[in-house]
CSV table of C-alpha atoms and ligand atoms in Angstrom, one decimal:
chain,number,residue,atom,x,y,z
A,1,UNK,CA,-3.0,18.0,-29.8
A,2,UNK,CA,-5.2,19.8,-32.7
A,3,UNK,CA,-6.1,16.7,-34.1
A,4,UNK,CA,-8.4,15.9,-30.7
A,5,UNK,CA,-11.7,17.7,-29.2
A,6,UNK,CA,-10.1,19.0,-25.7
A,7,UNK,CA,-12.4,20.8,-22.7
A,8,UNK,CA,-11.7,23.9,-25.1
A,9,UNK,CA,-14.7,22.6,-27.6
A,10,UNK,CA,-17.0,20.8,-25.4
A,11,UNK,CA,-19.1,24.4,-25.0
A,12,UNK,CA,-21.8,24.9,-22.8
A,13,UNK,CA,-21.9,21.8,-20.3
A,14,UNK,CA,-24.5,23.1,-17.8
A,15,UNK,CA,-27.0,20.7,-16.5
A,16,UNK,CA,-25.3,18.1,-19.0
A,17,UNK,CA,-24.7,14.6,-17.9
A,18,UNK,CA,-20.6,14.1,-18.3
A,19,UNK,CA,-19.4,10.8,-18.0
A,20,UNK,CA,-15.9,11.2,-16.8
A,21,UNK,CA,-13.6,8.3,-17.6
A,22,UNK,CA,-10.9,9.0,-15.2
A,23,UNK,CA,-8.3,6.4,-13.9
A,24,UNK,CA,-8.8,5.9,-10.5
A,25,UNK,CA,-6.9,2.4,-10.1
A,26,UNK,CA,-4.8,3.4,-7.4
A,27,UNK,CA,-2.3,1.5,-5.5
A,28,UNK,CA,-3.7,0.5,-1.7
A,29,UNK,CA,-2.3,-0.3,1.5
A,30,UNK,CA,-4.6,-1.9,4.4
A,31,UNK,CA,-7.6,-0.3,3.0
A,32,UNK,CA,-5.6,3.3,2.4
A,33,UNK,CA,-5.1,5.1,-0.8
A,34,UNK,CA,-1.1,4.9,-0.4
A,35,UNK,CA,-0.7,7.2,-3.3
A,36,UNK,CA,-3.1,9.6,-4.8
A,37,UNK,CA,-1.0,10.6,-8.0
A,38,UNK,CA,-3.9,9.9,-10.0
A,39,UNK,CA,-6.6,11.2,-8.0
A,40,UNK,CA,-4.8,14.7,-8.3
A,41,UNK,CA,-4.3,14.0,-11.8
A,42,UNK,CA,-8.4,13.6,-12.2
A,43,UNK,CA,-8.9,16.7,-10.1
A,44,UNK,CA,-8.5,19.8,-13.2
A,45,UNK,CA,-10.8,18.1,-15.4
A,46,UNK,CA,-13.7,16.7,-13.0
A,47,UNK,CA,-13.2,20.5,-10.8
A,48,UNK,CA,-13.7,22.5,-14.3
A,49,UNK,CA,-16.8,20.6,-15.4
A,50,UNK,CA,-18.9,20.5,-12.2
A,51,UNK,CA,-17.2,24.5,-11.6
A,52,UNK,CA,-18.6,24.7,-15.5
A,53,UNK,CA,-21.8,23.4,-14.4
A,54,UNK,CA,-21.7,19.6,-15.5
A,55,UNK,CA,-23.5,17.0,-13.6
A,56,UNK,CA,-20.2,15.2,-13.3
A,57,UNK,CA,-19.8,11.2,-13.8
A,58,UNK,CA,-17.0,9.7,-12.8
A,59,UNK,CA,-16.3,6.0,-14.1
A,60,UNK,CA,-12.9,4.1,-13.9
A,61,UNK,CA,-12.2,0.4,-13.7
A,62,UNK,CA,-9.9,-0.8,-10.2
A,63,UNK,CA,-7.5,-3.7,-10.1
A,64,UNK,CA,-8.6,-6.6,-12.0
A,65,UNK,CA,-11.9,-8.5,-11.0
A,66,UNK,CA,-12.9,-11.7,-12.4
A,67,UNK,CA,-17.2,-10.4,-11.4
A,68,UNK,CA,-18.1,-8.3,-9.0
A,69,UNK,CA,-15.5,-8.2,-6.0
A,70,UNK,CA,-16.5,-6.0,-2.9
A,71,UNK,CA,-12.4,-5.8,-2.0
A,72,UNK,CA,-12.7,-3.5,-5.2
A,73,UNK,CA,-15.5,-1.4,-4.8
A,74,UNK,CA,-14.7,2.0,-5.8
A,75,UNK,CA,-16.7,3.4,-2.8
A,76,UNK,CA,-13.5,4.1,-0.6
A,77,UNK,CA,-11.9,5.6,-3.4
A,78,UNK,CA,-14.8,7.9,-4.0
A,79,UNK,CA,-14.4,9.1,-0.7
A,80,UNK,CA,-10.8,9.8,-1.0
A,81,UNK,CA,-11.4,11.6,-4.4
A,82,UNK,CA,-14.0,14.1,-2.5
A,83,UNK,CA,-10.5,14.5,-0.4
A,84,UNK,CA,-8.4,15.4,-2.7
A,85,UNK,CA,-11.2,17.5,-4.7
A,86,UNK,CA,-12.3,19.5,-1.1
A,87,UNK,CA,-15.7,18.4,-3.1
A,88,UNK,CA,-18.7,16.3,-2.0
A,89,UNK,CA,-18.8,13.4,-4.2
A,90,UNK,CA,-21.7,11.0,-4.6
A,91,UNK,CA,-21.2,7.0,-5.5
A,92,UNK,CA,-23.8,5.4,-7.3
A,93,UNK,CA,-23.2,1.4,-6.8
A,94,UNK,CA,-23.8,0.6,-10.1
A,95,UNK,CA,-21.9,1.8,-13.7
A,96,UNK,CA,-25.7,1.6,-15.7
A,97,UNK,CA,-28.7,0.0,-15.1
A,98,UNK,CA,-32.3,1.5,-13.7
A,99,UNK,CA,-30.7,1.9,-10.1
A,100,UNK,CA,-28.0,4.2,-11.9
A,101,UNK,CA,-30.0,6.0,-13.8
A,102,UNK,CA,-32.2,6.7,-11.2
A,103,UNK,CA,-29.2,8.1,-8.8
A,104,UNK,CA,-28.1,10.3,-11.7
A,105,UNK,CA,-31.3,11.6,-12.0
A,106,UNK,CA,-31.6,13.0,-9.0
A,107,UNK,CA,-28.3,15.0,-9.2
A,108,UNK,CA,-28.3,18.6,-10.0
A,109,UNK,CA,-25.8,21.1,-11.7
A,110,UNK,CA,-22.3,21.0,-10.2
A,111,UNK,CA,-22.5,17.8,-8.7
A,112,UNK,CA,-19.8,15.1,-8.6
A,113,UNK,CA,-20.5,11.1,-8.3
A,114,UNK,CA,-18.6,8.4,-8.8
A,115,UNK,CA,-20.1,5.0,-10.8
A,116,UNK,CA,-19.1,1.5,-9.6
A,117,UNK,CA,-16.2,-0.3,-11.0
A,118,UNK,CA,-16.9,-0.9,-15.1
A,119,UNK,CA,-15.1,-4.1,-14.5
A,120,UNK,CA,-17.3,-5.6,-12.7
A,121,UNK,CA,-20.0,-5.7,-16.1
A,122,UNK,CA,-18.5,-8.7,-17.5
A,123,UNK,CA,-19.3,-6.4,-21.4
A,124,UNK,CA,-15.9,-4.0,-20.4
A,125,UNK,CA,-13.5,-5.4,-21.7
A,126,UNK,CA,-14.7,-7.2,-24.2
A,127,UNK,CA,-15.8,-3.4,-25.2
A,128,UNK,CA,-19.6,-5.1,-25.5
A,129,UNK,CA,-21.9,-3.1,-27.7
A,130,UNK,CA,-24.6,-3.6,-25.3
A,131,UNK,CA,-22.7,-2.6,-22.0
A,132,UNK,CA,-21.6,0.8,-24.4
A,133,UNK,CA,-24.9,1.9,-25.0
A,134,UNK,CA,-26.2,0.9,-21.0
A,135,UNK,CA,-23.6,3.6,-19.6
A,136,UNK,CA,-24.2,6.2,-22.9
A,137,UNK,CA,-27.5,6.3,-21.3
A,138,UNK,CA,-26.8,8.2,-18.1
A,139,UNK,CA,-24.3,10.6,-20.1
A,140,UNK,CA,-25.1,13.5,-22.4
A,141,UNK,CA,-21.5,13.7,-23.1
A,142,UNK,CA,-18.0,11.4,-22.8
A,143,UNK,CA,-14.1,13.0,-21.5
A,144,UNK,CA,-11.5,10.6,-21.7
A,145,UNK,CA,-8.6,11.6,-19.0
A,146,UNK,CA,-7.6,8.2,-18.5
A,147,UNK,CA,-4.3,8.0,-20.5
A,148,UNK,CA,-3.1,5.7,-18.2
A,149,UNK,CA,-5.8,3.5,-19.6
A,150,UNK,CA,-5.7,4.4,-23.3
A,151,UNK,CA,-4.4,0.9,-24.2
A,152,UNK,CA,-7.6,-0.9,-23.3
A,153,UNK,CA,-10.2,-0.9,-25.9
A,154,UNK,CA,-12.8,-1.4,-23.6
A,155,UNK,CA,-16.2,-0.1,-23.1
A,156,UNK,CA,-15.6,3.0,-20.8
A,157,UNK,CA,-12.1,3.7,-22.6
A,158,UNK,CA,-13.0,3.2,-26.3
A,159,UNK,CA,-16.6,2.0,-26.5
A,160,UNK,CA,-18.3,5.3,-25.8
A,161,UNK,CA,-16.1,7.5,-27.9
A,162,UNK,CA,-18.1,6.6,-30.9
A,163,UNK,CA,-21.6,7.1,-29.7
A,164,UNK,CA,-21.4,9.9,-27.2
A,165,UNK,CA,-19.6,13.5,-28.5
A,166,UNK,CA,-15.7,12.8,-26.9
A,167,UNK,CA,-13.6,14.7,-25.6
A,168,UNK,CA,-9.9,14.2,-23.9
A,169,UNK,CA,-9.6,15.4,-20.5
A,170,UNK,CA,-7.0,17.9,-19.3
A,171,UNK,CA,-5.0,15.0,-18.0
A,172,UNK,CA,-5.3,13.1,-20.5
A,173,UNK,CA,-4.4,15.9,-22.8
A,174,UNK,CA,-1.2,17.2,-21.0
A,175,UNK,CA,0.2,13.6,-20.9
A,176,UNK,CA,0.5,13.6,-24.7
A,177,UNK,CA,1.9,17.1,-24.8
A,178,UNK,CA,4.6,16.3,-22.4
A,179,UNK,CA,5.3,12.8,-23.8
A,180,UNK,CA,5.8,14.1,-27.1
A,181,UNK,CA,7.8,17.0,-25.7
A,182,UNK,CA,9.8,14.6,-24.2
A,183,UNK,CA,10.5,11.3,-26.1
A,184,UNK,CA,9.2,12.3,-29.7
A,185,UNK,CA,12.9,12.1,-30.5
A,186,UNK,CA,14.8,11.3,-27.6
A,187,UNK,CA,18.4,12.1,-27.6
A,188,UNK,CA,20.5,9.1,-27.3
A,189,UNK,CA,21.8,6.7,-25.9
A,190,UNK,CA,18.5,5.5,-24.5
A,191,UNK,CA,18.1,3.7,-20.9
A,192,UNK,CA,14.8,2.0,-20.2
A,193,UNK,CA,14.5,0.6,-16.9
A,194,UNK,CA,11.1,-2.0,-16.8
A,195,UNK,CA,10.5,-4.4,-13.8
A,196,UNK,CA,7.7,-4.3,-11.2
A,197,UNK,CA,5.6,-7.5,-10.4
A,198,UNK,CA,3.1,-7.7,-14.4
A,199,UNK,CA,5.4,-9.4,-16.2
A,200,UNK,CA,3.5,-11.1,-19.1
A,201,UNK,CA,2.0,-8.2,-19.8
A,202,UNK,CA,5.8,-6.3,-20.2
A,203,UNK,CA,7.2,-9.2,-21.9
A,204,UNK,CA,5.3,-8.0,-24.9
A,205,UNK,CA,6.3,-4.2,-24.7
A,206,UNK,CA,9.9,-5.5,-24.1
A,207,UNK,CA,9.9,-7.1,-27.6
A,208,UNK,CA,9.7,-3.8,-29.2
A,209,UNK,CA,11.1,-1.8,-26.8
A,210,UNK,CA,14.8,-3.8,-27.6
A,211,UNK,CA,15.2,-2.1,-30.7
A,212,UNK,CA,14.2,1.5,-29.3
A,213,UNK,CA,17.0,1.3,-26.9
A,214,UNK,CA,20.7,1.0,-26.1
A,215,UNK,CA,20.2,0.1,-22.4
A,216,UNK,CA,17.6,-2.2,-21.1
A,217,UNK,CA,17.3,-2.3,-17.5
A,218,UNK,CA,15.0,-5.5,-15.6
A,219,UNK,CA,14.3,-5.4,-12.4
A,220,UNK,CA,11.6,-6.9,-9.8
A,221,UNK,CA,9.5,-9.8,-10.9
A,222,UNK,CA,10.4,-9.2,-14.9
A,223,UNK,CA,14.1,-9.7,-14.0
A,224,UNK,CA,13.3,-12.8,-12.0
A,225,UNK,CA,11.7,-14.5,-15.4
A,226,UNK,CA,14.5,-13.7,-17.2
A,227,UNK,CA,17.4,-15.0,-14.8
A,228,UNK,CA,14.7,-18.1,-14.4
A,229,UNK,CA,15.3,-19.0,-18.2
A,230,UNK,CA,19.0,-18.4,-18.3
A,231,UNK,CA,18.8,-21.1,-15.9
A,232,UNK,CA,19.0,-19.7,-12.1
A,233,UNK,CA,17.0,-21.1,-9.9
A,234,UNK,CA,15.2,-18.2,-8.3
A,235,UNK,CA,13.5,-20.2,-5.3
A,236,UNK,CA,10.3,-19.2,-4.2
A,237,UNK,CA,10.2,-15.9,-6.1
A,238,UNK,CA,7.8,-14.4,-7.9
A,239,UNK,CA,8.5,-15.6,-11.9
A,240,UNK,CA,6.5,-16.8,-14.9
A,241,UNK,CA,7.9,-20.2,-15.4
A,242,UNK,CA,6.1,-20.4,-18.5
A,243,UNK,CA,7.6,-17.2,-20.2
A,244,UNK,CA,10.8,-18.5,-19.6
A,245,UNK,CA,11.3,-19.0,-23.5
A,246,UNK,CA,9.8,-15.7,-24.7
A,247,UNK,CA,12.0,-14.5,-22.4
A,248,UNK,CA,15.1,-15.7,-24.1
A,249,UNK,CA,13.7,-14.8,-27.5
A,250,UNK,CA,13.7,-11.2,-26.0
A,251,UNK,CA,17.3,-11.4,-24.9
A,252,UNK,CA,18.4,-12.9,-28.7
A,253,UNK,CA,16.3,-9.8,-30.2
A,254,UNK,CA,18.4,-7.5,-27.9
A,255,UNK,CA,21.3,-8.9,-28.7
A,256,UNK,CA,20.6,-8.6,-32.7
A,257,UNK,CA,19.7,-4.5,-31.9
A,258,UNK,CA,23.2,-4.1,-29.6
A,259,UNK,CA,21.0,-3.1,-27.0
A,260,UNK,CA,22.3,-4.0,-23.9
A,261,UNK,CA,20.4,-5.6,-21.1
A,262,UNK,CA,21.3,-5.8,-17.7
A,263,UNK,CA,20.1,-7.9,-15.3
A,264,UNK,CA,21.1,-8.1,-11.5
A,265,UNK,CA,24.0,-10.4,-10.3
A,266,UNK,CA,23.4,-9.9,-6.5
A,267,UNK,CA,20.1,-9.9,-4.9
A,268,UNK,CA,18.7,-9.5,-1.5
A,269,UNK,CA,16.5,-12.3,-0.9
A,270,UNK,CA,14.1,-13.2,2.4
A,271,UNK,CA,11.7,-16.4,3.1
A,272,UNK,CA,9.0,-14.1,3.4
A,273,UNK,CA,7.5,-11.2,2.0
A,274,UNK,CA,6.4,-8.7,4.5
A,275,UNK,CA,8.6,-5.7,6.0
A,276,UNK,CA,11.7,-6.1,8.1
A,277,UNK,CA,11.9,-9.6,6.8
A,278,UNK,CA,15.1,-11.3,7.8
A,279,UNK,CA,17.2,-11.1,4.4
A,280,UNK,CA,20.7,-11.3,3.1
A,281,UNK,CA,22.7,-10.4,0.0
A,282,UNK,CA,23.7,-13.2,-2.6
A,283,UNK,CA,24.8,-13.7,-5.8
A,284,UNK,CA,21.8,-14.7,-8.1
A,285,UNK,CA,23.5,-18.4,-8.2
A,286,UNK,CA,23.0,-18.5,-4.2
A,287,UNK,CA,19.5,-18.2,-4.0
A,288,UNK,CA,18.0,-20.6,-1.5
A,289,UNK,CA,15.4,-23.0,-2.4
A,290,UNK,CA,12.5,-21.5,0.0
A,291,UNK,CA,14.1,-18.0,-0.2
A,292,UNK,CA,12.3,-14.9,-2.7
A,293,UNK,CA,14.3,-12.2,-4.6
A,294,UNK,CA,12.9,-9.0,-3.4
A,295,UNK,CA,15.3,-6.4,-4.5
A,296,UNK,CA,18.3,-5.7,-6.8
A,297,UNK,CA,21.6,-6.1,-4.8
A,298,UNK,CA,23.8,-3.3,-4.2
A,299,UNK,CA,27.1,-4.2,-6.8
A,300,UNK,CA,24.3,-4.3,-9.6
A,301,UNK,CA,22.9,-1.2,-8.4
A,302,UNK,CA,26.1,0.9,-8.6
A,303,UNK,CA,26.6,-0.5,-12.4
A,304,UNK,CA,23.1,0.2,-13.1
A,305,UNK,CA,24.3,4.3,-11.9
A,306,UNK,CA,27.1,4.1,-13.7
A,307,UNK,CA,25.2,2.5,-17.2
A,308,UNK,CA,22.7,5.6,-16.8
A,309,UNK,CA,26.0,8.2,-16.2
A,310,UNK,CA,26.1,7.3,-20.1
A,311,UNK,CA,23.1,8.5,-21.4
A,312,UNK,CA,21.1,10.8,-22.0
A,313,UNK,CA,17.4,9.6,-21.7
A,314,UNK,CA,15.9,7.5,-19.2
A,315,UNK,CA,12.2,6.2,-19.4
A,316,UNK,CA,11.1,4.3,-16.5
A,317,UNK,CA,8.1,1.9,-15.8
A,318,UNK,CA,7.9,-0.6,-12.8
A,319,UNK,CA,10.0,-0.3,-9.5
A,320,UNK,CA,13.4,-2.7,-9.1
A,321,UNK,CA,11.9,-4.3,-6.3
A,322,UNK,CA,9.7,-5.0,-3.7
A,323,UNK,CA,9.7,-1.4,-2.6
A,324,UNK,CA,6.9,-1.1,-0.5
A,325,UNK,CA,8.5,-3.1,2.3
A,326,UNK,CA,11.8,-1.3,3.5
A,327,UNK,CA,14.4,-2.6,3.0
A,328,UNK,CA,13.1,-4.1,-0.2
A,329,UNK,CA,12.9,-0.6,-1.2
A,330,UNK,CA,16.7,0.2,-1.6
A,331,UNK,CA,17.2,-0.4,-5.1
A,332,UNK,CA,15.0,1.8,-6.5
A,333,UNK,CA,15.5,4.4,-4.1
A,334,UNK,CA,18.8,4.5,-5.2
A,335,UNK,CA,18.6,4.4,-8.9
A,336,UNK,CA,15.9,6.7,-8.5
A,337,UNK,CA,18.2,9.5,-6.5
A,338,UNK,CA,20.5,8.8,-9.6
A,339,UNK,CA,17.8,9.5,-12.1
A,340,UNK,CA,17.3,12.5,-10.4
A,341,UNK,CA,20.6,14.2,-9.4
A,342,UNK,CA,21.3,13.9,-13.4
A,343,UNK,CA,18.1,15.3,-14.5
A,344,UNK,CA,19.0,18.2,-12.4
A,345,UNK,CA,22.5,18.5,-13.5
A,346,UNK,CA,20.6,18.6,-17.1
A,347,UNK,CA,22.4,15.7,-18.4
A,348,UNK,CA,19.4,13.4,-18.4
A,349,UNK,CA,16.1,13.6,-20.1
A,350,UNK,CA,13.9,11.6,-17.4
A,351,UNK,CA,10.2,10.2,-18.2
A,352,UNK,CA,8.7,7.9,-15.6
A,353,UNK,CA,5.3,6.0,-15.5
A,354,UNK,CA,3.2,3.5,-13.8
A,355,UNK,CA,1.0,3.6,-10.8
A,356,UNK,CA,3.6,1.9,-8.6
A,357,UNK,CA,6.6,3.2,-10.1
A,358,UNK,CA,5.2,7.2,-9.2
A,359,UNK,CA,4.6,6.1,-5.8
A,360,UNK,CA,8.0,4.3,-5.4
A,361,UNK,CA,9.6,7.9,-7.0
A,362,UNK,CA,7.4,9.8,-4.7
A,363,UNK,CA,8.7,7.7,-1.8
A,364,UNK,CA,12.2,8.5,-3.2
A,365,UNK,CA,11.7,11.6,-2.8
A,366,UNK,CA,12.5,12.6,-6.5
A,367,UNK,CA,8.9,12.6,-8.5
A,368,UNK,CA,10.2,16.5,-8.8
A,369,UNK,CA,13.1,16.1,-10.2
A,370,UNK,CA,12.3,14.0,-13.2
A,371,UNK,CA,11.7,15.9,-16.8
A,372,UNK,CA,8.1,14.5,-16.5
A,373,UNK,CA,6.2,11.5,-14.1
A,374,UNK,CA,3.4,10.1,-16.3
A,375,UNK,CA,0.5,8.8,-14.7
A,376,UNK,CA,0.4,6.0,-16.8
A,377,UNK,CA,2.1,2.6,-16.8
A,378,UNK,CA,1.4,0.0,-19.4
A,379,UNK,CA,-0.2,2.5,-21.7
A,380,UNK,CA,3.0,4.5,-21.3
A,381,UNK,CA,5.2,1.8,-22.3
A,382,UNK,CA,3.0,1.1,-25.2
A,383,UNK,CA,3.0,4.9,-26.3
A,384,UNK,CA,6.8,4.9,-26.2
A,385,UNK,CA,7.1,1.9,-28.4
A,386,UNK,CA,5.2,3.6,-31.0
A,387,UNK,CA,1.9,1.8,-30.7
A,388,UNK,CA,-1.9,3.2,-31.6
A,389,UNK,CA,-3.5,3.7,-28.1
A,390,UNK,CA,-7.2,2.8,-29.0
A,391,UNK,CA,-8.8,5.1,-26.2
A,392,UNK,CA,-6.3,8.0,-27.6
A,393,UNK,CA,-7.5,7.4,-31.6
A,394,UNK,CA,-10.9,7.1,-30.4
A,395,UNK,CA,-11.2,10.5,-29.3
A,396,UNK,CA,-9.5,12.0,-33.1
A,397,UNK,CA,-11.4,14.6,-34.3
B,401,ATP,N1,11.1,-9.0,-6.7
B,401,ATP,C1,9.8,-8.8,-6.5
B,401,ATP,N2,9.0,-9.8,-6.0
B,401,ATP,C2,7.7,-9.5,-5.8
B,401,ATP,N3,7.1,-8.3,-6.1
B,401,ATP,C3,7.9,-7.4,-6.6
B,401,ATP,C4,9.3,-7.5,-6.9
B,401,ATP,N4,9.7,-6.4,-7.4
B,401,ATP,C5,8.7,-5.6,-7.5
B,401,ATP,N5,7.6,-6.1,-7.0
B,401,ATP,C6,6.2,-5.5,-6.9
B,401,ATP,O1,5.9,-5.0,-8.2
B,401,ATP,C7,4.8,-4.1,-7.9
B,401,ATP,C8,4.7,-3.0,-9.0
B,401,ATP,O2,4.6,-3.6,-10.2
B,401,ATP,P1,3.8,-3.1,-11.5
B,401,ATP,O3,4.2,-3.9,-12.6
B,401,ATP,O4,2.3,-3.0,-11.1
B,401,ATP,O5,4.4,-1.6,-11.6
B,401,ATP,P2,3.7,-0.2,-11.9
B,401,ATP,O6,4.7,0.9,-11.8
B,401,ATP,O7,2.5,0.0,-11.1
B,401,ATP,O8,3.3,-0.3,-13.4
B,401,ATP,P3,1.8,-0.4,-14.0
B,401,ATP,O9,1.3,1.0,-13.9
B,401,ATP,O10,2.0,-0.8,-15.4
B,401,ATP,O11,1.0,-1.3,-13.2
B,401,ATP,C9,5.0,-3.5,-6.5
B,401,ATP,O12,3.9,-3.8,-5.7
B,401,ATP,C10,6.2,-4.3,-6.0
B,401,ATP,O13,6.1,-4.8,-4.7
B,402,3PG,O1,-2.6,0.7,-13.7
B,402,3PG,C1,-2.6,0.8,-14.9
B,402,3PG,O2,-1.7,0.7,-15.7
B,402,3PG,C2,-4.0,1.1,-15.5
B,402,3PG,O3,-4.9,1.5,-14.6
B,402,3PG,C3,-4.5,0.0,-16.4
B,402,3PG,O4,-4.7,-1.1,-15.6
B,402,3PG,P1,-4.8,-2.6,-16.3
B,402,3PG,O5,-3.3,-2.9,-16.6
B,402,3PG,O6,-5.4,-3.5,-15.2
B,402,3PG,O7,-5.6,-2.5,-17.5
């Protein structure tokens, strides 16, 4: 961490303007923040600066907008920030413009707001000059802490490293202590266990990640692509049809590397996708036309245990299925106990990551037990496959 300007060199931040990229895309449930992992990650970094002083700025992108999108306002996550902070925080509806800079001048010392979404400027992520120097005018100062969105080089992760002094937050700094401490040389044999519902964007990281490790678990939507281009029909669930061949180039690339995949050969499948759904347990070949898989079936499960009895690192991203609606959830609740009862018997390094995948572990009931629970998901993955994060280089000293 020596080569990066950390909270320890930013020196005397009263009365400053600190724009705060934190990463406050949080999973929701009707309208709830349903797990504040990241909010609490956010809180050491955004507490010291307004505790140093700091006229504290907030920014973070939420979900994916195509435009501005009221359903992803960061208002009602601004509130449940001030929550988890026991803080007043402000929101400003706008990320830079005249309105903006007109709420931030009114703030004083101390004082905590959040900005509006960055993704609704449509500049973010094409990391727009223009939209860069807009938000570098309401800031005196820039802190990365969003490691979890280190792999975007957009405008509020990469942009305003190089034209405001940058910092890394104390999130954003103890993430790449522990992930080094962790997986800089992991011990072998390697598990990685990678499913969840974003499956183009994990195909790519899946490519590398083959030759990184001996055991390559896919669950959720990821697994559903793969079994969809070895020819299963998979019904109504959710799978990218038109990934179906890079799909197969990742399982020829495995094979190559004698890593070993394993994908589920029972599933529990319903017609629809809500909690309590009527379901039933099938081999993948018995999946009905109008039916979904929604979880890994229990005889894959138990080999998945016994695969990860074998080694002796485990990095996770993305939960086996749909876990949010029990009993879609018993998958990964069990593989997840595994995890855990090894890691505590010391036999098993464990790393997890991903917004969903922390909030399936903390449903588990086993976030404490693994070696480490990253914040991050896709950055996470791209870390561990040995790739330049641009929002992590940006902030080299
Ligand atoms: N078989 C399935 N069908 C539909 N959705 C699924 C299935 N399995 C898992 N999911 C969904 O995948 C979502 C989580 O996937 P996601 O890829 O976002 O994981 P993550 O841990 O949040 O990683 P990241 O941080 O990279 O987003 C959950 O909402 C879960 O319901
Ligand atoms: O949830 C994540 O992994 C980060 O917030 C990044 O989100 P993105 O994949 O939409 O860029």
């Amino acid at each position: 961490m020596a080569k990066f300007r950390t909270l320890d060199d930013i020196g005397d931040v009263r009365g400053k303007r600190v724009l705060v990229r934190a990463d406050l895309n949080v999973p929701m449930q009707d309208g709830k923040v349903s797990d504040d992992t990241r909010l609490r990650a956010a809180q050491p970094t955004i507490a010291e600066l307004a505790d140093k002083g700091a006229i504290v700025l907030v920014l973070s992108h939420f979900g994916r907008p195509k435009g501005e999108d009221p359903m992803l306002s960061l208002s009602p996550i601004s509130s449940a920030l001030a929550k988890v902070l026991g803080r007043t925080v402000g929101f400003v509806t706008e990320c830079k413009g005249p309105a903006a800079e007109q709420a931030v001048g009114l703030m004083a010392a101390g004082e905590i707001a959040v900005l509006e979404n960055t993704r609704f400027e449509a500049g973010e992520e094409k990391n727009d000059p223009a939209l860069v120097a807009a938000i570098a005018k309401l800031g005196d100062l820039y802190v990365n802490d969003a490691f979890s969105a280190a792999h975007r080089a957009h405008a509020s992760t990469e942009g305003l490293a190089h034209v405001l002094p940058a910092y890394a937050g104390r999130s954003m700094q103890a993430e790449l202590e522990h992930l080094e401490a962790a997986l800089g040389e992991p011990e072998r044999p390697v598990a990685a266990v990678v499913g969840g519902a974003k499956v183009s964007s994990k195909l790519d990281v899946l490519n590398n990640l083959v030759s990184k490790v001996d055991h390559l678990i896919i669950g959720g939507g990821m697994a559903n692509t793969f079994l969809a281009a070895k020819g299963v029909d998979v019904g109504k669930s959710l799978c990218e049809h038109d990934l179906k061949e890079t799909a197969l180039g990742i399982l020829a690339k495995a094979d190559a590397a004698r890593c070993t995949v394993h994908l589920p050969y029972d599933v529990v499948v319903a017609k629809e996708f809500k909690a309590n759904a009527a379901n039933r347990t099938v081999n993948v070949h018995e999946v009905g036309a109008d039916e979904m898989i929604l979880d890994v079936g229990p005889a894959a499960v138990e080999a998945l245990s016994d695969a990860l009895k074998t080694c002796r690192t485990l990095v996770w991203n993305g939960p086996l299925g749909a876990f949010e609606l029990e009993p879609f959830d018993a998958a990964t609740v069990a593989l997840a106990r595994t995890a855990a009862a090894l890691t505590e018997a010391g036999s098993l390094v464990s790393v997890a990551g991903g917004g969903d995948t922390v909030a399936a572990l903390n449903h588990a009931g086993v976030a404490d037990s693994f070696s480490f629970v990253s914040t991050a998901g896709g950055a996470f993955l791209e870390w561990m496959e040995g790739k330049a994060l641009p929002g992590v280089e940006a902030l080299r000293a």
